[in-house]
Amino acid sequence: MLRLTRPQARSLRGCFCSQKRFHHHHKNVMAIRREDINVWERRAPLAPRHVKEITAAGHKVLVQPSNRRAIHERYYEKAGAIIQEDISEASLIIGVKRPPEEKVYPHKTYAFFSHTIKAQEANMGLLDDILKKEVRLIDYEKMVDANGFRIVAFGQWAGVAGMINILHGLGLRFLALGHHTPFMHIGMAHNYRNVSQAIQAVRDCGYEISLGLMPKSIGPLTFVFTGTGNVSKGAQEIINELPCEFVEPHELKEVSLSGDMTKVYATVLSRHHHLVRKSDGVYDPLEYEHHPELYTSHFRVSVAPYTTCLINGIYWDPQTPRLLRRHDAQRLLKPIRPSAAATEGSPELPHKLLAICDISADTGGSIEFMTECTTIEKPFCMYDADQHIDHDSVEGTGILMCSIDNLPAQLPIEATEYFGDRLFPYIWEMLSSDARRPLDEEDFSPQVKDAVITSNGGLTPKFEYIEKLREKRLLIREKEQILRKGGMKRVLLLGSGYVSGPVIEYLTRNTGIQVTVASVLLSQAEELAAKYPNTIPVMLDVTSQEGHMESLVKDHDLVISMLPYGYHPLVAKHCINKKVNLVTASYLSPAMKELQKSAEEAGITIVNEMGLDPGIDHMLAMECIDQAKADGATVEFYTSYCGGLPAPECSDNPLRYKFSWSPYGVLLNTISPAVFLKDGQVIEIPAGGALLESTIPMDFLPGFNLEGFPNRDSTKYAEPYGIQSAHTLIRGTLRFRGFSSAMSGFVKLGLINTEPCPMLHHTAAPVSWKALLCKQVGLPASVGDEAFQEAVFERIDKDNFRMEMLKWFGMLSEEAVPHADSILGAVAKHLEARLAFDKGERDMIIMRNDVGIRHSSGELETKHISLVVYGEQNGFSAMAKTVGYPAAIAASMVLNGEISTKGLVVPMTKDIYGPVLTKLKEEGLQFTTKSTLYE
């Protein structure tokens, strides 16, 4: 049962006696100020019984009147306090939250949660005012014991309120999923007059659970508590009011499948349960304290799949491992196949993990996708991991999230009692504080002295770093303000990779354009900004800083996204919300197509597929096709092949290839399916590697010794190209001859495998390539080299070229396999290290479109359109130019109003491809066209 804090009062006199050295014969005056920052803030730093002891000791206590305060002022008055508006007489003024700047008295000692220690921008005005008025500021958050644990906090009551709230939320979520449950009897924490009433509601719920009134089809409920501090303990006090059995984390799987439906199950997760060293899978508590970056968490696979509700109460630091990331949520939300027992009236749960109560409220912290706190007014949202968006509802797809950052305000009376008990022992020394005296002359305990942020008009030595943080931010802000002057058009470029250089170079030729390059790697963004005028670097992680991204989008006229295509829908939604135009170089995905109506209604232009492939290929195709139609001809066939390759002199490896974009994506494409039209027949190539068997020699530039294979679904371009009459339609990928054969070796060995591979996980022991291949071919790792190589040779169809390739890459040796989530991920890392472009090496782009045109005279003409681009040894790569310049040109055209169509746009109309192709020629991209005529 939850123990209320009132009995602790008996120990306060002992505290008082131990603090007699701080007492003086004259009276000191302190004040409890009115809370006026948040409408829900009904707490006070001290309860009447604490005030009574202070006044009994001869001190004067002023209390500002407040109808919002949960404890009526008559009780403070009865305790000896004076209720009055003017508190200027007090030398010590205490509160819970910060006061408005205009209400801060100079030369006073204040104690409250200031939220300034991280240089939080919202409170820097307050800090400036405090410094100017020479206020001595004591911040409760920095009052810690010898072990660094906070001693003045509301932790337990955050846990209590959070647990009550999430039980209420579970009732609503179950109802949305078709189940009435006993949790419907529980309300939000603030709806109860006191915690005893809330506990009674939880007990009533527990009674019905014990009677077996939970719907059988939802299965046993499991609650996981992270952390062992006051927050977690407070939450556990509430769950204990249910018929709850606590189990060890390793027992969670069993009870989640076959547990007793007349009870719920809970487990408390400590560090040793889920943290392991990345190198060897061991947990060393002492090492973790000093080097948390060496550790990872296996919570997502060992605990989360068996959790109904997660109650997260752990502090998170950027160096510490996260519990859950977005891709973990995507995996956990995969629908469970219904059993035969499921019916429409008794549905089963769509997935096990239903709810997360993040009491820590660290945005982007241990729960990475918790990017914004919920509020007491709107306590719940649904997190959709696939869309990476929050829905303000308890319905729909996703995880129910509750992440209120002022939970104790929901139980203000108990929270005040609890907090006051912890603060009270230190009030005596605070009472004697004179803000006009030097801090060193005060007789403060370490707990109080180390919590003094400001004194005598300056930051105390321990907190001088705040000013350095502010200066750094101020420099960036000043630079932005300077560059924004003069009516400049502002472009936000997301991504600082290899294609970003040409984008910035092209746009900043126009002195009226400012580019902000945002990257998770600030050093890359700074390097680009140093090269080009009117360019500002900022750090942005779109996976965890959506609020920052939204703010950046709002401040710009156009966004160019060079992020991986999966992030484009997220970026597009922010652009739609802020009515900002967008340009991307990626394929128009189904998720993007769903935004057509929203983009039109927002009145913005979203240009897609404005790169090389897709992009230049579309524009060259449409230029030729539109001209043929204008001449009264029809298109009978269309083939288009494109490839990013190393220049021939740099292709000195078995794959004849080097990576100029995502290695993982290049390898994954080799096992993708493909669909194309050949001589009137639709040819479908299944996934799994058959694509490589469809490779054909490409002799249009015989000196390059090329081969090609189909890419994705070519047939879907018949309609947008307007060539439904064509009997052949193929879009494919170019490589140097030998690539497909070599890649087939990887496929045959099962190395292009995206399935999770525990033996390669970061927590697993190192594995050699030989051991991995032994596993792949069904041999023990101890097998001799001769037998091992013979088995591998057999698996790759006794192909000597493939065998030599494996040796060249060191994949028949004892060399360690890189840690990764999958075998494909490991292969990608391994090849990337060996197939990166060295300094001075150059890449090349080859594109070839062949268009068969039947003229009205009956003649068949084949248009051969070619593009060959080389990278510059000390300049831009060919890939960077052919992807970056089209995107930059399109951005410039949108800014100038040359592209004005609203909604989703692709470069397949003459008003777009005409000007873009002309401008690309001006950048040195020369397209050659030849014709072959047949009678």
PDB file of C-alpha atoms in Angstrom, residues 30-36 41 43-46 64 69 87 92-99 109-114 137-140 152 154 419 423 427 430:
ATOM      1  CA  MET A  30      11.044  33.926   4.245  1.00  0.00           C
ATOM      2  CA  ALA A  31       8.233  33.846   1.700  1.00  0.00           C
ATOM      3  CA  ILE A  32       6.383  31.202  -0.307  1.00  0.00           C
ATOM      4  CA  ARG A  33       5.566  32.785  -3.631  1.00  0.00           C
ATOM      5  CA  ARG A  34       2.480  32.153  -5.744  1.00  0.00           C
ATOM      6  CA  GLU A  35       2.920  29.731  -8.694  1.00  0.00           C
ATOM      7  CA  ASP A  36       1.900  31.601 -11.845  1.00  0.00           C
ATOM      8  CA  GLU A  41       0.722  24.168 -10.989  1.00  0.00           C
ATOM      9  CA  ARG A  43       1.829  22.663  -5.561  1.00  0.00           C
ATOM     10  CA  ALA A  44       3.843  24.546  -2.970  1.00  0.00           C
ATOM     11  CA  PRO A  45       7.434  23.916  -1.794  1.00  0.00           C
ATOM     12  CA  LEU A  46       6.357  23.520   1.867  1.00  0.00           C
ATOM     13  CA  GLN A  64       1.364  35.007  -1.260  1.00  0.00           C
ATOM     14  CA  ARG A  69      -2.907  26.465  -4.659  1.00  0.00           C
ATOM     15  CA  ILE A  87       6.713  39.605  -0.057  1.00  0.00           C
ATOM     16  CA  LEU A  92      14.512  34.073   1.194  1.00  0.00           C
ATOM     17  CA  ILE A  93      11.776  33.477  -1.394  1.00  0.00           C
ATOM     18  CA  ILE A  94      10.932  29.911  -2.357  1.00  0.00           C
ATOM     19  CA  GLY A  95       8.648  28.376  -4.954  1.00  0.00           C
ATOM     20  CA  VAL A  96       8.304  25.294  -7.105  1.00  0.00           C
ATOM     21  CA  LYS A  97       8.657  26.716 -10.610  1.00  0.00           C
ATOM     22  CA  ARG A  98      10.283  29.874 -11.947  1.00  0.00           C
ATOM     23  CA  PRO A  99       8.794  33.318 -11.422  1.00  0.00           C
ATOM     24  CA  THR A 109      17.894  34.469  -2.182  1.00  0.00           C
ATOM     25  CA  TYR A 110      15.518  32.454  -4.351  1.00  0.00           C
ATOM     26  CA  ALA A 111      15.030  28.690  -4.458  1.00  0.00           C
ATOM     27  CA  PHE A 112      13.077  26.975  -7.258  1.00  0.00           C
ATOM     28  CA  PHE A 113      13.475  24.710 -10.303  1.00  0.00           C
ATOM     29  CA  SER A 114      15.069  27.193 -12.726  1.00  0.00           C
ATOM     30  CA  LEU A 137      19.626  31.370  -7.015  1.00  0.00           C
ATOM     31  CA  ILE A 138      19.449  27.920  -5.418  1.00  0.00           C
ATOM     32  CA  ASP A 139      18.228  25.270  -7.879  1.00  0.00           C
ATOM     33  CA  TYR A 140      16.579  22.211  -6.302  1.00  0.00           C
ATOM     34  CA  VAL A 152      14.953  17.433  -3.145  1.00  0.00           C
ATOM     35  CA  PHE A 154       8.981  15.031  -6.482  1.00  0.00           C
ATOM     36  CA  PHE A 419       8.689  17.564  -1.431  1.00  0.00           C
ATOM     37  CA  LEU A 423      13.446  20.396   1.432  1.00  0.00           C
ATOM     38  CA  ILE A 427      15.492  25.525   4.954  1.00  0.00           C
ATOM     39  CA  MET A 430      18.784  28.970   3.498  1.00  0.00           C
TER      40      MET A 430
END
